[in-house]
Amino acid sequence: MIEILIIVIFIAIMSIYFFTKSSVNESSTANIYSAEYYRGLNYLLNNEDDKALKIFTDLIDVDSSTIETHLALGGVYRRRGEFDKAILIHQNLLSRPNLDKGIKNQSLYELSKDFFAAGLYDKSEKILLNLKTNKSYQDSCNEYLLLTYELSKDWDKAIDFSKSIKSDLIRNTTSEILISQYYCEKSLDYYNDNQLNKMITVLKKAIDVNKNCARAYKLLFEVNIDNNPSLAIDYLKSLVKVDSKFLLISSKEIVKLSSRNKDSSIDKKIYDLVLSASSTSLFSPDLYEFMINYNSEDSSEYVLKLSNNVFTKMYDNLYLSKNDNSSFQSDFLTLIRDNYLSFSCSTCGYTSKSHTWQCPSCNSWESIEPSTISERVTING
Ligand SMILES: [Zn+2]
């Protein structure tokens, strides 16, 4: 009995000894890798990427605790635009045997983002389609897949895919807005192919999906300017009804509708529409000139309606006296006209001289807003 007790005590002591020894070893190993890790970081900060990468790659071969670090490092490389390095890091991770399933999915997701950022859309699509079967990656994968179809201009795929997504919002935009935008993009492909009937059919589909699809009304207005001005007016009315700011955005096309047709009944309809829809914030030099020339006897009605806008009065005075003397007036009018309108993205702040439906910087749809010189310049008076 005593012998058995001695053997049990001996085994216990030996177990404690070996356990303690292995803990000490692990902790000293961690310390070594920790020092290596900081050396790697140092190289990274000094832009010695190759040396940093070598250290981090060595670490990953032996110590699973650095996996998170490598995921972060891969992300840094991607943000710096060094996609080949980001891809290498994530592929390295994935080549590890016995990789934890969670880490494997995360690495695959990061790798798909690398391929996406590098413009290798087919490769990122393949990974995302597989990964989206995992519930915790579903929403992010859907967002990236849709963006992949947008950036590769595969509008049919984008339409089908967004119809299949159950979420109400994708990248903070409703699927109705997205699908109608994809139809509008598709309509431009038909336009460039001179297939006007198909263009119009697709634009009507956009309106079926989204009754407030300003872009479809705008395109239908523009495509009818030369051949069917009455229909163009109808679409213009629908466009302005959706959002009156299109008086500003489409002012040049509105003037074009008048100049191309030289039809007094069309001009009357334009005049009435502009007069009824204009407001202080919607003064437009192009429309002002159309309104004054259409009804020179009573220009005051339009000007009076917009008189709270300081640029209306200023433009009115300059325009009416432009033939009086020096070229100063006409130069100043040109200056105001050319700089009157600019655009900025309400999501990321990107600014531009022209209107676009998708922000080229953050890829948001319908986030580009017009801003007039009246909003950008304060005049004390
Ligand atoms: Zn933006």
Coordinates of C-alpha atoms and ligand atoms in Angstrom, one line a residue:
M1 CA 0.0 0.0 0.0
I2 CA 2.8 2.4 1.0
E3 CA 4.6 1.5 -2.2
I4 CA 1.6 2.4 -4.3
L5 CA 1.3 5.7 -2.4
I6 CA 5.0 6.5 -3.1
I7 CA 4.5 5.7 -6.8
V8 CA 1.5 8.0 -7.0
I9 CA 3.4 10.9 -5.2
F10 CA 6.4 10.3 -7.5
I11 CA 4.1 10.5 -10.6
A12 CA 2.5 13.7 -9.3
I13 CA 5.9 15.3 -8.6
M14 CA 7.2 14.4 -12.1
S15 CA 4.0 15.7 -13.7
I16 CA 4.3 19.1 -11.9
Y17 CA 8.0 19.2 -12.9
F18 CA 7.3 18.6 -16.6
F19 CA 4.3 20.9 -16.7
T20 CA 6.3 23.7 -15.2
K21 CA 9.3 23.1 -17.5
S22 CA 7.1 23.2 -20.6
S23 CA 5.4 26.4 -19.4
V24 CA 8.8 28.1 -19.0
N25 CA 9.8 26.9 -22.5
E26 CA 6.6 28.3 -24.0
S27 CA 7.0 31.6 -22.2
S28 CA 10.6 32.0 -23.3
T29 CA 9.6 31.0 -26.9
A30 CA 6.8 33.7 -26.8
N31 CA 9.4 36.2 -25.6
I32 CA 11.7 35.4 -28.5
Y33 CA 8.9 35.7 -31.1
S34 CA 7.7 38.9 -29.4
A35 CA 11.2 40.4 -29.9
E36 CA 11.2 39.2 -33.5
Y37 CA 7.8 40.6 -33.9
Y38 CA 8.9 44.1 -32.8
R39 CA 12.0 43.8 -35.1
G40 CA 9.6 43.1 -38.0
L41 CA 7.4 46.0 -37.0
N42 CA 10.5 48.2 -37.0
Y43 CA 11.3 47.2 -40.5
L44 CA 7.8 47.9 -41.6
L45 CA 7.9 51.4 -40.1
N46 CA 11.2 52.0 -41.9
N47 CA 9.6 50.9 -45.2
E48 CA 11.9 47.9 -45.4
D49 CA 8.9 45.8 -46.4
D50 CA 10.9 42.8 -47.7
K51 CA 12.8 42.4 -44.4
A52 CA 9.6 42.8 -42.4
L53 CA 7.8 40.3 -44.5
K54 CA 10.7 37.8 -44.1
I55 CA 10.5 38.0 -40.3
F56 CA 6.7 37.8 -40.2
T57 CA 6.7 34.9 -42.6
D58 CA 9.3 33.0 -40.4
L59 CA 7.1 33.7 -37.3
I60 CA 4.0 32.4 -39.0
D61 CA 5.7 29.1 -39.7
V62 CA 6.2 28.4 -36.1
D63 CA 3.9 30.4 -33.9
S64 CA 0.2 30.4 -34.3
S65 CA -0.2 33.4 -32.0
T66 CA 1.1 35.7 -34.7
I67 CA -1.7 34.8 -37.1
E68 CA -3.7 37.8 -36.1
T69 CA -0.7 40.0 -36.6
H70 CA -0.3 38.7 -40.1
L71 CA -4.0 39.3 -40.9
A72 CA -3.4 42.9 -39.8
L73 CA -0.2 43.2 -41.8
G74 CA -1.9 41.9 -44.9
G75 CA -4.6 44.6 -44.4
V76 CA -1.9 47.3 -44.1
Y77 CA -0.3 46.2 -47.4
R78 CA -3.6 46.2 -49.1
R79 CA -4.4 49.7 -47.9
R80 CA -0.9 50.8 -49.1
G81 CA -1.8 49.5 -52.6
E82 CA 0.8 46.7 -52.3
F83 CA -1.7 44.0 -53.3
D84 CA 0.9 41.3 -54.3
K85 CA 2.3 41.4 -50.7
A86 CA -1.1 41.3 -49.1
I87 CA -2.1 38.3 -51.4
L88 CA 1.2 36.5 -50.5
I89 CA 0.6 36.9 -46.7
H90 CA -2.9 35.6 -46.9
Q91 CA -2.1 32.8 -49.2
N92 CA 0.8 31.9 -46.8
L93 CA -1.7 31.7 -44.0
L94 CA -4.1 29.5 -45.9
S95 CA -1.3 27.1 -46.8
R96 CA -0.7 26.3 -43.2
P97 CA -1.8 22.7 -42.3
N98 CA -4.5 22.3 -39.6
L99 CA -5.6 25.9 -39.8
D100 CA -8.4 26.8 -37.4
K101 CA -11.7 27.1 -39.4
G102 CA -12.4 30.6 -38.1
I103 CA -8.9 31.8 -39.1
K104 CA -9.2 30.1 -42.5
N105 CA -12.5 31.9 -43.2
Q106 CA -11.1 35.2 -42.1
S107 CA -8.0 34.7 -44.3
L108 CA -10.1 33.8 -47.2
Y109 CA -12.2 36.9 -46.7
E110 CA -9.1 39.0 -46.5
L111 CA -7.7 37.3 -49.6
S112 CA -10.9 38.1 -51.6
K113 CA -10.5 41.7 -50.6
D114 CA -6.9 41.7 -51.8
F115 CA -8.0 40.3 -55.2
F116 CA -10.9 42.8 -55.3
A117 CA -8.6 45.7 -54.6
A118 CA -6.1 44.5 -57.2
G119 CA -9.0 44.4 -59.8
L120 CA -8.9 40.6 -60.1
Y121 CA -12.6 40.4 -59.8
D122 CA -13.1 36.8 -61.1
K123 CA -10.8 35.5 -58.3
S124 CA -12.4 37.5 -55.6
E125 CA -15.9 36.5 -56.8
K126 CA -14.9 32.8 -56.6
I127 CA -13.9 33.1 -53.0
L128 CA -16.8 35.3 -52.0
L129 CA -19.4 32.9 -53.5
N130 CA -18.0 30.1 -51.5
L131 CA -17.6 32.1 -48.3
K132 CA -21.1 33.6 -48.3
T133 CA -22.5 30.2 -47.3
N134 CA -21.1 30.9 -43.9
K135 CA -23.7 33.0 -42.1
S136 CA -21.3 35.4 -40.3
Y137 CA -19.7 36.4 -43.7
Q138 CA -22.9 36.5 -45.7
D139 CA -23.7 40.2 -45.6
S140 CA -20.1 41.4 -46.2
C141 CA -19.7 38.9 -49.0
N142 CA -22.9 40.0 -50.6
E143 CA -21.8 43.7 -50.5
Y144 CA -18.4 42.8 -52.0
L145 CA -19.9 40.6 -54.7
L146 CA -22.3 43.3 -55.7
L147 CA -19.5 45.9 -55.8
T148 CA -17.5 43.4 -57.9
Y149 CA -20.4 43.2 -60.5
E150 CA -20.7 47.0 -60.5
L151 CA -17.0 47.7 -61.0
S152 CA -16.8 45.0 -63.7
K153 CA -19.9 46.6 -65.3
D154 CA -21.7 43.2 -65.4
W155 CA -25.2 44.8 -65.0
D156 CA -27.2 41.6 -65.6
K157 CA -25.3 39.8 -62.9
A158 CA -25.8 42.9 -60.6
I159 CA -29.5 42.9 -61.2
D160 CA -30.0 39.2 -60.7
F161 CA -27.8 39.2 -57.6
S162 CA -29.5 42.1 -55.9
K163 CA -32.9 40.6 -56.5
S164 CA -31.7 37.5 -54.7
I165 CA -30.4 39.3 -51.6
K166 CA -32.8 39.4 -48.8
S167 CA -31.5 42.5 -46.9
D168 CA -33.4 45.7 -47.1
L169 CA -30.3 47.8 -47.4
I170 CA -27.1 47.0 -49.2
R171 CA -24.3 49.5 -48.5
N172 CA -26.9 51.8 -47.0
T173 CA -28.9 51.8 -50.2
T174 CA -32.2 50.1 -50.9
S175 CA -32.3 47.3 -53.4
E176 CA -34.9 49.2 -55.4
I177 CA -32.5 52.1 -55.9
L178 CA -29.6 49.8 -56.8
I179 CA -31.6 47.7 -59.3
S180 CA -33.0 50.8 -61.0
Q181 CA -29.5 52.2 -61.3
Y182 CA -28.3 48.9 -62.8
Y183 CA -31.1 49.1 -65.4
C184 CA -30.1 52.7 -66.2
E185 CA -26.5 51.6 -66.7
K186 CA -27.7 48.8 -68.9
S187 CA -29.7 51.3 -70.9
L188 CA -26.6 53.3 -71.6
D189 CA -24.9 50.2 -73.1
Y190 CA -27.9 49.9 -75.5
Y191 CA -27.7 53.6 -76.2
N192 CA -24.0 53.2 -77.2
D193 CA -25.0 50.3 -79.4
N194 CA -27.7 52.5 -81.1
Q195 CA -30.4 50.2 -79.8
L196 CA -32.8 52.9 -78.7
N197 CA -35.9 50.7 -78.3
K198 CA -34.1 48.4 -76.0
M199 CA -32.7 51.4 -74.1
I200 CA -36.3 52.7 -73.6
T201 CA -37.6 49.3 -72.5
V202 CA -34.9 48.9 -69.9
L203 CA -35.5 52.5 -68.6
K204 CA -39.2 51.7 -68.1
K205 CA -38.1 48.6 -66.1
A206 CA -36.1 50.9 -63.9
I207 CA -39.2 53.0 -63.3
D208 CA -41.2 49.8 -62.6
V209 CA -38.7 48.9 -59.9
N210 CA -38.4 52.4 -58.5
K211 CA -41.1 55.0 -59.3
N212 CA -38.8 57.8 -58.2
C213 CA -35.9 56.8 -60.4
A214 CA -34.8 60.3 -61.4
R215 CA -32.0 58.9 -63.6
A216 CA -34.5 57.0 -65.8
Y217 CA -36.7 60.0 -66.2
K218 CA -33.7 62.2 -67.0
L219 CA -32.4 59.7 -69.6
L220 CA -35.9 59.4 -71.2
F221 CA -36.2 63.2 -71.2
E222 CA -32.8 63.5 -72.9
V223 CA -33.3 60.8 -75.5
N224 CA -36.5 62.4 -76.6
I225 CA -35.2 66.0 -76.9
D226 CA -34.7 65.9 -80.7
N227 CA -37.4 63.5 -81.9
N228 CA -40.3 63.9 -79.5
P229 CA -40.1 67.2 -77.6
S230 CA -43.7 66.8 -76.1
L231 CA -42.7 63.5 -74.6
A232 CA -39.4 65.0 -73.5
I233 CA -41.4 67.7 -71.6
D234 CA -43.5 65.0 -69.9
Y235 CA -40.4 63.2 -68.7
L236 CA -38.9 66.5 -67.6
K237 CA -42.0 67.2 -65.5
S238 CA -41.7 63.7 -63.9
L239 CA -38.0 64.3 -63.2
V240 CA -38.5 67.7 -61.6
K241 CA -41.4 66.2 -59.6
V242 CA -39.1 63.6 -58.1
D243 CA -36.6 66.3 -57.1
S244 CA -36.6 69.9 -58.2
K245 CA -32.8 70.2 -57.9
F246 CA -32.8 68.6 -61.4
L247 CA -33.8 72.1 -62.7
L248 CA -30.2 72.9 -61.9
I249 CA -28.5 69.6 -62.9
S250 CA -30.4 69.5 -66.2
S251 CA -30.5 73.2 -67.0
K252 CA -28.3 72.8 -70.1
E253 CA -30.5 70.0 -71.5
I254 CA -33.6 72.1 -70.8
V255 CA -32.1 75.0 -72.8
K256 CA -31.2 72.5 -75.5
L257 CA -34.8 71.3 -75.7
S258 CA -35.8 74.8 -76.6
S259 CA -32.9 75.6 -79.0
R260 CA -33.2 72.3 -80.9
N261 CA -36.9 72.6 -81.5
K262 CA -37.6 76.3 -81.8
D263 CA -41.3 75.7 -81.1
S264 CA -43.2 78.3 -79.2
S265 CA -45.6 75.8 -77.6
I266 CA -42.6 73.8 -76.2
D267 CA -41.0 77.0 -75.0
K268 CA -44.2 78.0 -73.2
K269 CA -44.3 74.6 -71.5
I270 CA -40.6 75.0 -70.4
Y271 CA -41.3 78.5 -69.2
D272 CA -44.3 77.4 -67.1
L273 CA -42.4 74.5 -65.7
V274 CA -39.3 76.5 -64.7
L275 CA -41.4 79.3 -63.2
S276 CA -43.5 76.9 -61.1
A277 CA -40.6 74.7 -59.9
S278 CA -38.0 77.4 -59.3
S279 CA -37.1 78.5 -55.8
T280 CA -34.5 80.7 -54.1
S281 CA -32.0 77.9 -53.9
L282 CA -32.6 76.9 -57.5
F283 CA -31.4 79.9 -59.4
S284 CA -29.6 78.9 -62.6
P285 CA -27.9 81.3 -65.0
D286 CA -28.8 79.1 -68.0
L287 CA -32.5 79.0 -67.1
Y288 CA -32.4 82.7 -66.2
E289 CA -31.3 83.5 -69.7
F290 CA -33.9 81.3 -71.2
M291 CA -36.7 82.9 -69.1
I292 CA -35.6 86.5 -69.9
N293 CA -35.4 85.8 -73.6
Y294 CA -38.7 84.0 -73.7
N295 CA -40.6 86.8 -71.9
S296 CA -38.5 89.9 -72.0
E297 CA -41.5 92.1 -71.3
D298 CA -42.1 90.5 -67.9
S299 CA -38.8 89.2 -66.7
S300 CA -39.7 90.3 -63.2
E301 CA -41.9 87.4 -62.4
Y302 CA -39.2 84.8 -62.5
V303 CA -36.6 87.2 -61.0
L304 CA -39.0 88.2 -58.2
K305 CA -39.6 84.6 -57.3
L306 CA -35.9 84.0 -56.8
S307 CA -35.1 87.4 -55.5
N308 CA -33.8 86.1 -52.1
N309 CA -30.9 84.6 -53.9
V310 CA -28.2 87.3 -54.0
F311 CA -26.9 85.9 -57.3
T312 CA -30.3 86.3 -59.0
K313 CA -30.3 90.1 -58.6
M314 CA -26.6 90.3 -59.4
Y315 CA -27.0 88.2 -62.5
D316 CA -30.1 90.1 -63.5
N317 CA -28.3 93.5 -63.3
L318 CA -25.3 92.3 -65.1
Y319 CA -27.2 90.6 -67.8
L320 CA -29.6 93.5 -68.6
S321 CA -26.7 95.9 -68.8
K322 CA -24.3 93.6 -70.6
N323 CA -24.4 95.6 -73.9
D324 CA -23.9 99.0 -72.1
N325 CA -20.1 99.2 -71.9
S326 CA -16.9 97.4 -71.1
S327 CA -16.4 93.6 -71.4
F328 CA -16.3 93.5 -67.6
Q329 CA -20.0 92.6 -67.4
S330 CA -19.8 89.8 -69.9
D331 CA -16.6 88.4 -68.4
F332 CA -18.2 88.4 -65.0
L333 CA -21.3 86.7 -66.3
T334 CA -19.2 84.0 -67.9
L335 CA -17.3 83.6 -64.6
I336 CA -20.5 83.1 -62.7
R337 CA -22.0 80.8 -65.3
D338 CA -19.0 78.6 -65.5
N339 CA -18.6 78.3 -61.7
Y340 CA -22.2 78.4 -60.7
L341 CA -22.6 74.7 -60.1
S342 CA -20.4 72.1 -58.5
F343 CA -21.0 68.7 -57.0
S344 CA -20.0 66.9 -53.9
C345 CA -20.6 63.5 -52.4
S346 CA -22.7 63.5 -49.2
T347 CA -21.1 60.3 -48.1
C348 CA -17.3 60.9 -48.5
G349 CA -17.0 64.6 -49.5
Y350 CA -15.6 63.9 -53.0
T351 CA -16.1 67.0 -55.2
S352 CA -16.5 67.3 -58.9
K353 CA -17.6 69.8 -61.6
S354 CA -20.0 67.3 -63.1
H355 CA -22.8 65.2 -61.9
T356 CA -22.4 61.4 -61.6
W357 CA -24.8 58.8 -60.2
Q358 CA -22.2 56.7 -58.5
C359 CA -19.4 58.4 -56.5
P360 CA -16.1 57.4 -58.1
S361 CA -14.5 57.7 -54.7
C362 CA -16.7 55.7 -52.3
N363 CA -19.0 53.9 -54.8
S364 CA -22.2 55.2 -53.2
W365 CA -25.2 55.6 -55.5
E366 CA -27.1 58.9 -55.7
S367 CA -24.9 60.5 -53.1
I368 CA -23.6 63.3 -55.4
E369 CA -25.4 66.6 -54.5
P370 CA -25.3 69.8 -56.4
S371 CA -24.1 73.0 -54.7
T372 CA -24.5 76.4 -56.1
I373 CA -22.1 79.4 -55.9
S374 CA -24.7 81.0 -53.5
E375 CA -24.2 78.1 -51.1
R376 CA -20.4 78.3 -51.4
V377 CA -19.9 82.1 -51.3
T378 CA -21.1 84.4 -48.6
I379 CA -21.7 88.0 -49.8
N380 CA -22.3 90.6 -47.1
G381 CA -24.7 93.2 -48.3
Ligands
ZN1 ZN -18.4 59.4 -52.1

